[in-house]
PDB file of C-alpha atoms in Angstrom:
ATOM      1  CA  UNK A   1      -4.445 -18.454 -43.766  1.00 47.00           C
ATOM      2  CA  UNK A   2      -5.999 -21.722 -42.617  1.00 54.00           C
ATOM      3  CA  UNK A   3      -7.139 -20.636 -39.153  1.00 57.00           C
ATOM      4  CA  UNK A   4      -7.281 -17.629 -36.831  1.00 59.00           C
ATOM      5  CA  UNK A   5      -7.224 -17.552 -33.021  1.00 65.00           C
ATOM      6  CA  UNK A   6      -7.904 -14.883 -30.401  1.00 68.00           C
ATOM      7  CA  UNK A   7     -11.063 -13.533 -32.049  1.00 77.00           C
ATOM      8  CA  UNK A   8     -13.182 -11.671 -29.495  1.00 80.00           C
ATOM      9  CA  UNK A   9     -16.882 -10.804 -29.871  1.00 83.00           C
ATOM     10  CA  UNK A  10     -18.446  -8.638 -27.161  1.00 85.00           C
ATOM     11  CA  UNK A  11     -22.052  -7.716 -26.460  1.00 84.00           C
ATOM     12  CA  UNK A  12     -24.182  -6.693 -23.486  1.00 82.00           C
ATOM     13  CA  UNK A  13     -26.829  -9.414 -23.947  1.00 84.00           C
ATOM     14  CA  UNK A  14     -26.872 -13.137 -24.627  1.00 85.00           C
ATOM     15  CA  UNK A  15     -29.001 -12.581 -27.725  1.00 87.00           C
ATOM     16  CA  UNK A  16     -26.504 -10.050 -29.022  1.00 89.00           C
ATOM     17  CA  UNK A  17     -23.643 -12.523 -28.631  1.00 87.00           C
ATOM     18  CA  UNK A  18     -25.587 -15.209 -30.495  1.00 88.00           C
ATOM     19  CA  UNK A  19     -26.377 -12.755 -33.282  1.00 89.00           C
ATOM     20  CA  UNK A  20     -22.724 -11.763 -33.666  1.00 88.00           C
ATOM     21  CA  UNK A  21     -21.650 -15.420 -33.637  1.00 87.00           C
ATOM     22  CA  UNK A  22     -24.093 -16.253 -36.410  1.00 88.00           C
ATOM     23  CA  UNK A  23     -22.966 -13.246 -38.450  1.00 89.00           C
ATOM     24  CA  UNK A  24     -19.320 -14.239 -37.944  1.00 86.00           C
ATOM     25  CA  UNK A  25     -20.077 -17.841 -38.979  1.00 86.00           C
ATOM     26  CA  UNK A  26     -21.968 -16.892 -42.138  1.00 88.00           C
ATOM     27  CA  UNK A  27     -19.314 -14.362 -43.164  1.00 88.00           C
ATOM     28  CA  UNK A  28     -16.497 -16.874 -42.728  1.00 84.00           C
ATOM     29  CA  UNK A  29     -18.293 -19.628 -44.602  1.00 85.00           C
ATOM     30  CA  UNK A  30     -19.070 -17.275 -47.481  1.00 88.00           C
ATOM     31  CA  UNK A  31     -15.290 -16.753 -47.861  1.00 83.00           C
ATOM     32  CA  UNK A  32     -14.447 -20.442 -47.693  1.00 83.00           C
ATOM     33  CA  UNK A  33     -13.514 -20.585 -44.001  1.00 82.00           C
ATOM     34  CA  UNK A  34     -15.033 -22.635 -41.190  1.00 81.00           C
ATOM     35  CA  UNK A  35     -15.846 -21.712 -37.601  1.00 81.00           C
ATOM     36  CA  UNK A  36     -14.862 -24.438 -35.135  1.00 81.00           C
ATOM     37  CA  UNK A  37     -17.798 -25.184 -32.832  1.00 79.00           C
ATOM     38  CA  UNK A  38     -15.698 -27.253 -30.447  1.00 81.00           C
ATOM     39  CA  UNK A  39     -13.080 -24.531 -29.873  1.00 82.00           C
ATOM     40  CA  UNK A  40     -15.522 -21.616 -29.634  1.00 85.00           C
ATOM     41  CA  UNK A  41     -16.276 -20.624 -26.040  1.00 85.00           C
ATOM     42  CA  UNK A  42     -18.138 -17.833 -24.319  1.00 86.00           C
ATOM     43  CA  UNK A  43     -17.517 -16.100 -21.018  1.00 85.00           C
ATOM     44  CA  UNK A  44     -20.032 -14.126 -18.981  1.00 84.00           C
ATOM     45  CA  UNK A  45     -18.658 -11.154 -17.032  1.00 79.00           C
ATOM     46  CA  UNK A  46     -21.036 -10.431 -14.177  1.00 71.00           C
ATOM     47  CA  UNK A  47     -18.925  -8.250 -11.899  1.00 62.00           C
ATOM     48  CA  UNK A  48     -21.820  -6.671 -10.000  1.00 58.00           C
ATOM     49  CA  UNK A  49     -23.444  -9.902  -8.803  1.00 56.00           C
ATOM     50  CA  UNK A  50     -22.212 -13.091  -7.185  1.00 54.00           C
ATOM     51  CA  UNK A  51     -24.925 -15.265  -8.743  1.00 56.00           C
ATOM     52  CA  UNK A  52     -24.439 -16.314 -12.404  1.00 58.00           C
ATOM     53  CA  UNK A  53     -27.348 -15.808 -14.753  1.00 63.00           C
ATOM     54  CA  UNK A  54     -29.182 -18.724 -16.277  1.00 64.00           C
ATOM     55  CA  UNK A  55     -29.272 -19.698 -19.920  1.00 71.00           C
ATOM     56  CA  UNK A  56     -26.886 -20.930 -22.597  1.00 83.00           C
ATOM     57  CA  UNK A  57     -25.313 -19.537 -25.750  1.00 85.00           C
ATOM     58  CA  UNK A  58     -25.958 -21.448 -28.960  1.00 85.00           C
ATOM     59  CA  UNK A  59     -24.622 -21.308 -32.489  1.00 82.00           C
ATOM     60  CA  UNK A  60     -27.287 -22.763 -34.725  1.00 79.00           C
ATOM     61  CA  UNK A  61     -28.400 -25.948 -32.973  1.00 80.00           C
ATOM     62  CA  UNK A  62     -25.150 -26.468 -31.050  1.00 83.00           C
ATOM     63  CA  UNK A  63     -24.509 -25.317 -27.467  1.00 85.00           C
ATOM     64  CA  UNK A  64     -21.317 -23.291 -26.971  1.00 85.00           C
ATOM     65  CA  UNK A  65     -19.059 -24.248 -24.063  1.00 86.00           C
ATOM     66  CA  UNK A  66     -18.875 -21.772 -21.199  1.00 86.00           C
ATOM     67  CA  UNK A  67     -15.507 -20.676 -19.819  1.00 85.00           C
ATOM     68  CA  UNK A  68     -14.482 -18.710 -16.737  1.00 85.00           C
ATOM     69  CA  UNK A  69     -11.292 -17.307 -18.290  1.00 85.00           C
ATOM     70  CA  UNK A  70     -10.234 -16.099 -21.710  1.00 83.00           C
ATOM     71  CA  UNK A  71      -6.745 -15.501 -23.094  1.00 82.00           C
ATOM     72  CA  UNK A  72      -6.557 -12.520 -25.413  1.00 78.00           C
ATOM     73  CA  UNK A  73      -3.292 -11.166 -26.870  1.00 78.00           C
ATOM     74  CA  UNK A  74      -1.210 -12.666 -24.072  1.00 80.00           C
ATOM     75  CA  UNK A  75      -3.441 -11.529 -21.192  1.00 84.00           C
ATOM     76  CA  UNK A  76      -5.974 -13.604 -19.271  1.00 87.00           C
ATOM     77  CA  UNK A  77      -9.401 -12.139 -18.541  1.00 85.00           C
ATOM     78  CA  UNK A  78     -11.427 -13.799 -15.777  1.00 85.00           C
ATOM     79  CA  UNK A  79     -15.194 -13.777 -15.469  1.00 81.00           C
ATOM     80  CA  UNK A  80     -14.999 -12.620 -11.833  1.00 81.00           C
ATOM     81  CA  UNK A  81     -12.816  -9.608 -12.694  1.00 81.00           C
ATOM     82  CA  UNK A  82      -9.781 -10.851 -10.749  1.00 87.00           C
ATOM     83  CA  UNK A  83      -6.225 -11.006 -12.117  1.00 90.00           C
ATOM     84  CA  UNK A  84      -4.829 -14.048 -10.267  1.00 91.00           C
ATOM     85  CA  UNK A  85      -4.745 -16.123 -13.458  1.00 91.00           C
ATOM     86  CA  UNK A  86      -2.947 -13.382 -15.374  1.00 92.00           C
ATOM     87  CA  UNK A  87      -0.330 -12.971 -12.625  1.00 94.00           C
ATOM     88  CA  UNK A  88       0.398 -16.709 -12.529  1.00 94.00           C
ATOM     89  CA  UNK A  89       0.551 -16.837 -16.323  1.00 93.00           C
ATOM     90  CA  UNK A  90       3.066 -13.979 -16.529  1.00 94.00           C
ATOM     91  CA  UNK A  91       5.270 -15.598 -13.869  1.00 95.00           C
ATOM     92  CA  UNK A  92       5.207 -18.857 -15.831  1.00 94.00           C
ATOM     93  CA  UNK A  93       6.197 -16.984 -18.995  1.00 93.00           C
ATOM     94  CA  UNK A  94       9.096 -15.420 -17.088  1.00 93.00           C
ATOM     95  CA  UNK A  95      10.313 -18.850 -15.957  1.00 94.00           C
ATOM     96  CA  UNK A  96       9.971 -20.162 -19.504  1.00 94.00           C
ATOM     97  CA  UNK A  97      12.286 -17.399 -20.723  1.00 93.00           C
ATOM     98  CA  UNK A  98      14.574 -18.214 -17.812  1.00 92.00           C
ATOM     99  CA  UNK A  99      14.867 -21.880 -18.780  1.00 92.00           C
ATOM    100  CA  UNK A 100      15.604 -20.948 -22.377  1.00 92.00           C
ATOM    101  CA  UNK A 101      18.507 -18.742 -21.221  1.00 91.00           C
ATOM    102  CA  UNK A 102      19.676 -20.846 -18.254  1.00 89.00           C
ATOM    103  CA  UNK A 103      22.942 -21.632 -20.011  1.00 89.00           C
ATOM    104  CA  UNK A 104      23.862 -17.960 -19.830  1.00 89.00           C
ATOM    105  CA  UNK A 105      22.285 -17.054 -16.495  1.00 90.00           C
ATOM    106  CA  UNK A 106      23.812 -20.002 -14.619  1.00 87.00           C
ATOM    107  CA  UNK A 107      27.285 -19.617 -16.110  1.00 89.00           C
ATOM    108  CA  UNK A 108      29.680 -18.517 -13.345  1.00 89.00           C
ATOM    109  CA  UNK A 109      32.046 -17.039 -15.948  1.00 91.00           C
ATOM    110  CA  UNK A 110      29.442 -14.442 -16.980  1.00 91.00           C
ATOM    111  CA  UNK A 111      29.595 -11.218 -14.885  1.00 92.00           C
ATOM    112  CA  UNK A 112      26.597 -10.569 -12.621  1.00 91.00           C
ATOM    113  CA  UNK A 113      26.015  -7.130 -14.130  1.00 92.00           C
ATOM    114  CA  UNK A 114      25.728  -8.672 -17.594  1.00 92.00           C
ATOM    115  CA  UNK A 115      23.231 -11.200 -16.252  1.00 92.00           C
ATOM    116  CA  UNK A 116      21.321  -8.334 -14.693  1.00 92.00           C
ATOM    117  CA  UNK A 117      21.165  -6.499 -18.030  1.00 93.00           C
ATOM    118  CA  UNK A 118      19.839  -9.625 -19.708  1.00 93.00           C
ATOM    119  CA  UNK A 119      17.220 -10.002 -16.979  1.00 93.00           C
ATOM    120  CA  UNK A 120      16.089  -6.384 -17.396  1.00 93.00           C
ATOM    121  CA  UNK A 121      15.893  -6.660 -21.185  1.00 93.00           C
ATOM    122  CA  UNK A 122      14.280 -10.110 -21.546  1.00 92.00           C
ATOM    123  CA  UNK A 123      12.873 -11.661 -18.375  1.00 92.00           C
ATOM    124  CA  UNK A 124      11.364  -8.690 -16.560  1.00 93.00           C
ATOM    125  CA  UNK A 125       9.425  -7.335 -19.594  1.00 94.00           C
ATOM    126  CA  UNK A 126       7.985 -10.819 -20.151  1.00 92.00           C
ATOM    127  CA  UNK A 127       6.768 -11.002 -16.554  1.00 93.00           C
ATOM    128  CA  UNK A 128       5.376  -7.461 -16.471  1.00 93.00           C
ATOM    129  CA  UNK A 129       3.503  -7.510 -19.783  1.00 91.00           C
ATOM    130  CA  UNK A 130       0.284  -5.561 -19.154  1.00 90.00           C
ATOM    131  CA  UNK A 131       1.282  -4.738 -15.557  1.00 91.00           C
ATOM    132  CA  UNK A 132       0.432  -1.046 -15.991  1.00 92.00           C
ATOM    133  CA  UNK A 133      -3.276  -1.980 -15.993  1.00 89.00           C
ATOM    134  CA  UNK A 134      -3.284  -4.506 -13.133  1.00 91.00           C
ATOM    135  CA  UNK A 135      -5.293  -3.627  -9.976  1.00 91.00           C
ATOM    136  CA  UNK A 136      -2.611  -5.229  -7.826  1.00 92.00           C
ATOM    137  CA  UNK A 137      -3.188  -6.481  -4.313  1.00 92.00           C
ATOM    138  CA  UNK A 138      -0.478  -7.140  -1.751  1.00 92.00           C
ATOM    139  CA  UNK A 139      -0.579 -10.889  -2.442  1.00 93.00           C
ATOM    140  CA  UNK A 140       0.121 -10.229  -6.131  1.00 94.00           C
ATOM    141  CA  UNK A 141       3.128  -8.040  -5.310  1.00 94.00           C
ATOM    142  CA  UNK A 142       4.400 -10.797  -3.027  1.00 94.00           C
ATOM    143  CA  UNK A 143       4.128 -13.473  -5.731  1.00 95.00           C
ATOM    144  CA  UNK A 144       5.994 -11.348  -8.255  1.00 95.00           C
ATOM    145  CA  UNK A 145       8.687 -10.360  -5.759  1.00 95.00           C
ATOM    146  CA  UNK A 146       9.239 -13.966  -4.670  1.00 94.00           C
ATOM    147  CA  UNK A 147       9.556 -15.126  -8.292  1.00 94.00           C
ATOM    148  CA  UNK A 148      12.008 -12.342  -9.095  1.00 94.00           C
ATOM    149  CA  UNK A 149      14.189 -12.974  -6.054  1.00 94.00           C
ATOM    150  CA  UNK A 150      14.353 -16.694  -6.839  1.00 93.00           C
ATOM    151  CA  UNK A 151      15.660 -15.795 -10.292  1.00 93.00           C
ATOM    152  CA  UNK A 152      18.183 -13.271  -8.959  1.00 93.00           C
ATOM    153  CA  UNK A 153      19.483 -15.605  -6.255  1.00 92.00           C
ATOM    154  CA  UNK A 154      19.798 -18.431  -8.753  1.00 91.00           C
ATOM    155  CA  UNK A 155      21.753 -16.367 -11.272  1.00 90.00           C
ATOM    156  CA  UNK A 156      24.023 -14.956  -8.555  1.00 89.00           C
ATOM    157  CA  UNK A 157      24.758 -18.397  -7.075  1.00 87.00           C
ATOM    158  CA  UNK A 158      23.281 -17.700  -3.620  1.00 86.00           C
ATOM    159  CA  UNK A 159      20.580 -19.520  -1.663  1.00 85.00           C
ATOM    160  CA  UNK A 160      18.565 -18.601   1.407  1.00 82.00           C
ATOM    161  CA  UNK A 161      21.047 -20.589   3.512  1.00 85.00           C
ATOM    162  CA  UNK A 162      23.748 -18.046   2.670  1.00 84.00           C
ATOM    163  CA  UNK A 163      21.704 -15.490   4.669  1.00 87.00           C
ATOM    164  CA  UNK A 164      22.363 -12.634   2.241  1.00 88.00           C
ATOM    165  CA  UNK A 165      19.751  -9.898   2.199  1.00 91.00           C
ATOM    166  CA  UNK A 166      17.707  -9.266  -0.920  1.00 90.00           C
ATOM    167  CA  UNK A 167      18.969  -5.680  -1.123  1.00 91.00           C
ATOM    168  CA  UNK A 168      22.590  -6.837  -1.353  1.00 92.00           C
ATOM    169  CA  UNK A 169      21.774  -9.298  -4.130  1.00 91.00           C
ATOM    170  CA  UNK A 170      19.916  -6.599  -6.060  1.00 92.00           C
ATOM    171  CA  UNK A 171      22.937  -4.309  -5.808  1.00 91.00           C
ATOM    172  CA  UNK A 172      25.259  -7.037  -7.073  1.00 91.00           C
ATOM    173  CA  UNK A 173      23.014  -7.815 -10.060  1.00 91.00           C
ATOM    174  CA  UNK A 174      21.861  -4.219 -10.649  1.00 93.00           C
ATOM    175  CA  UNK A 175      18.087  -4.810 -10.566  1.00 93.00           C
ATOM    176  CA  UNK A 176      15.481  -2.613  -8.860  1.00 94.00           C
ATOM    177  CA  UNK A 177      12.521  -4.220  -6.988  1.00 94.00           C
ATOM    178  CA  UNK A 178       9.798  -5.441  -9.305  1.00 94.00           C
ATOM    179  CA  UNK A 179       7.156  -3.660  -7.214  1.00 94.00           C
ATOM    180  CA  UNK A 180       8.843  -0.300  -7.863  1.00 95.00           C
ATOM    181  CA  UNK A 181       9.094  -0.964 -11.610  1.00 95.00           C
ATOM    182  CA  UNK A 182       5.401  -1.870 -11.724  1.00 95.00           C
ATOM    183  CA  UNK A 183       4.589   1.403  -9.970  1.00 95.00           C
ATOM    184  CA  UNK A 184       6.655   3.275 -12.558  1.00 95.00           C
ATOM    185  CA  UNK A 185       4.868   1.646 -15.500  1.00 95.00           C
ATOM    186  CA  UNK A 186       1.483   2.186 -13.866  1.00 95.00           C
ATOM    187  CA  UNK A 187       2.109   5.894 -13.328  1.00 95.00           C
ATOM    188  CA  UNK A 188       3.542   6.247 -16.829  1.00 95.00           C
ATOM    189  CA  UNK A 189       0.319   4.819 -18.257  1.00 93.00           C
ATOM    190  CA  UNK A 190      -1.713   7.080 -15.961  1.00 93.00           C
ATOM    191  CA  UNK A 191       0.190  10.045 -17.382  1.00 93.00           C
ATOM    192  CA  UNK A 192      -0.709   8.957 -20.937  1.00 92.00           C
ATOM    193  CA  UNK A 193      -4.378   8.809 -19.936  1.00 90.00           C
ATOM    194  CA  UNK A 194      -4.327  12.245 -18.310  1.00 90.00           C
ATOM    195  CA  UNK A 195      -2.850  13.804 -21.453  1.00 91.00           C
ATOM    196  CA  UNK A 196      -5.402  12.241 -23.808  1.00 88.00           C
ATOM    197  CA  UNK A 197      -8.316  14.339 -25.190  1.00 87.00           C
ATOM    198  CA  UNK A 198     -11.565  14.176 -23.248  1.00 82.00           C
ATOM    199  CA  UNK A 199     -13.334  12.338 -26.106  1.00 82.00           C
ATOM    200  CA  UNK A 200     -10.678   9.608 -26.317  1.00 84.00           C
ATOM    201  CA  UNK A 201     -12.069   6.087 -25.574  1.00 81.00           C
ATOM    202  CA  UNK A 202      -9.570   5.378 -22.785  1.00 80.00           C
ATOM    203  CA  UNK A 203     -10.384   8.749 -21.239  1.00 75.00           C
ATOM    204  CA  UNK A 204     -14.120   8.011 -21.289  1.00 75.00           C
ATOM    205  CA  UNK A 205     -13.519   4.718 -19.475  1.00 72.00           C
ATOM    206  CA  UNK A 206     -11.740   6.583 -16.675  1.00 69.00           C
ATOM    207  CA  UNK A 207     -14.770   8.787 -15.963  1.00 65.00           C
ATOM    208  CA  UNK A 208     -17.468   6.106 -16.233  1.00 63.00           C
ATOM    209  CA  UNK A 209     -20.385   6.579 -13.824  1.00 58.00           C
ATOM    210  CA  UNK A 210     -20.677   3.371 -11.789  1.00 59.00           C
ATOM    211  CA  UNK A 211     -23.194   4.596  -9.211  1.00 60.00           C
ATOM    212  CA  UNK A 212     -25.943   2.501 -10.819  1.00 60.00           C
ATOM    213  CA  UNK A 213     -23.923  -0.740 -10.576  1.00 59.00           C
ATOM    214  CA  UNK A 214     -25.157  -3.087  -7.875  1.00 65.00           C
ATOM    215  CA  UNK A 215     -22.304  -4.070  -5.582  1.00 65.00           C
ATOM    216  CA  UNK A 216     -22.000  -7.411  -3.841  1.00 64.00           C
ATOM    217  CA  UNK A 217     -21.536  -7.916  -0.135  1.00 69.00           C
ATOM    218  CA  UNK A 218     -18.176  -7.448   1.524  1.00 68.00           C
ATOM    219  CA  UNK A 219     -15.234  -5.181   0.816  1.00 72.00           C
ATOM    220  CA  UNK A 220     -15.226  -3.637  -2.672  1.00 75.00           C
ATOM    221  CA  UNK A 221     -12.653  -5.058  -5.058  1.00 79.00           C
ATOM    222  CA  UNK A 222      -9.409  -3.165  -5.285  1.00 82.00           C
ATOM    223  CA  UNK A 223      -9.361  -0.981  -8.363  1.00 85.00           C
ATOM    224  CA  UNK A 224      -6.641   0.374 -10.586  1.00 88.00           C
ATOM    225  CA  UNK A 225      -7.464   3.949  -9.537  1.00 89.00           C
ATOM    226  CA  UNK A 226      -6.992   2.947  -5.904  1.00 91.00           C
ATOM    227  CA  UNK A 227      -3.481   1.793  -6.780  1.00 92.00           C
ATOM    228  CA  UNK A 228      -2.886   5.136  -8.511  1.00 93.00           C
ATOM    229  CA  UNK A 229      -4.032   7.108  -5.460  1.00 93.00           C
ATOM    230  CA  UNK A 230      -1.677   5.094  -3.263  1.00 94.00           C
ATOM    231  CA  UNK A 231       1.191   5.687  -5.697  1.00 94.00           C
ATOM    232  CA  UNK A 232       0.575   9.438  -5.809  1.00 94.00           C
ATOM    233  CA  UNK A 233       0.461   9.586  -2.023  1.00 94.00           C
ATOM    234  CA  UNK A 234       3.634   7.497  -1.659  1.00 93.00           C
ATOM    235  CA  UNK A 235       5.635   9.664  -4.084  1.00 93.00           C
ATOM    236  CA  UNK A 236       3.980  12.925  -2.977  1.00 93.00           C
ATOM    237  CA  UNK A 237       2.804  13.705  -6.517  1.00 93.00           C
ATOM    238  CA  UNK A 238      -0.006  15.838  -7.865  1.00 93.00           C
ATOM    239  CA  UNK A 239      -1.841  14.235 -10.781  1.00 90.00           C
ATOM    240  CA  UNK A 240      -1.847  17.559 -12.652  1.00 91.00           C
ATOM    241  CA  UNK A 241       1.939  17.225 -12.952  1.00 94.00           C
ATOM    242  CA  UNK A 242       1.251  14.520 -15.565  1.00 92.00           C
ATOM    243  CA  UNK A 243       0.548  17.252 -18.131  1.00 93.00           C
ATOM    244  CA  UNK A 244       4.259  18.124 -17.942  1.00 93.00           C
ATOM    245  CA  UNK A 245       5.585  14.960 -19.521  1.00 93.00           C
ATOM    246  CA  UNK A 246       9.265  15.623 -18.872  1.00 93.00           C
ATOM    247  CA  UNK A 247       8.836  16.365 -15.174  1.00 94.00           C
ATOM    248  CA  UNK A 248       6.361  13.525 -14.738  1.00 94.00           C
ATOM    249  CA  UNK A 249       8.673  10.892 -16.190  1.00 94.00           C
ATOM    250  CA  UNK A 250      11.539  12.260 -14.131  1.00 94.00           C
ATOM    251  CA  UNK A 251       9.572  12.025 -10.875  1.00 94.00           C
ATOM    252  CA  UNK A 252       8.199   8.523 -11.402  1.00 95.00           C
ATOM    253  CA  UNK A 253      11.396   6.959 -12.795  1.00 94.00           C
ATOM    254  CA  UNK A 254      12.927   4.140 -10.734  1.00 92.00           C
ATOM    255  CA  UNK A 255      16.618   3.659 -11.528  1.00 91.00           C
ATOM    256  CA  UNK A 256      18.220   0.248 -11.322  1.00 89.00           C
ATOM    257  CA  UNK A 257      21.265  -0.002  -8.997  1.00 88.00           C
ATOM    258  CA  UNK A 258      24.560   0.605 -10.767  1.00 79.00           C
TER     259      UNK A 258
END
């Protein structure tokens, strides 16, 4: 192995990050590897304050570049806690898959249902990677829905000038709304969390006490749990039903049109 990407070091303080960087550098060099100073970046997550802290991160005598976003295992983490960059990235990945398969999806000799199956197996999973953990806002749902409908209209051979409703196109292709499928994946993940032991790391994150966190001015940021509460209210579900896995999956499932 000549190089390795997507290595993440996390610490609460600037000094802790510098210490871990130095340890990582010395360990690599002792094994014959090198740590690239030019490609190494750091990101400061300061969600509770609008003003960035002062200071720099150094590795030896070299200053490390500061970044406002970080790509890790296909997802983009932003320093302000928002997900706009991740949403745009996933839509771009979906269109990349689309272009690679345009010969099939734009072929009029291929049945629409077969195109729909390909979309559900390849394109939609690429766009919704990590969607179960997104604290989605209405503008995010709109972006994803617009991107999906452009794909479905293109593969079905219709444009907006044909004045055909989105519901009719979905029935022809056999694809459920992307917003409903995101809700299904989000509730499925919520069910996994509810069934985990109380000492499980993901369970401890759910019950974190944030009363001591200083909040900025304005409306609080939309959280993942707020999305879950809206989903439970919309589907008239009790969160305790998640302990019955069979019933839970049956109630949250969104079937694609046949």
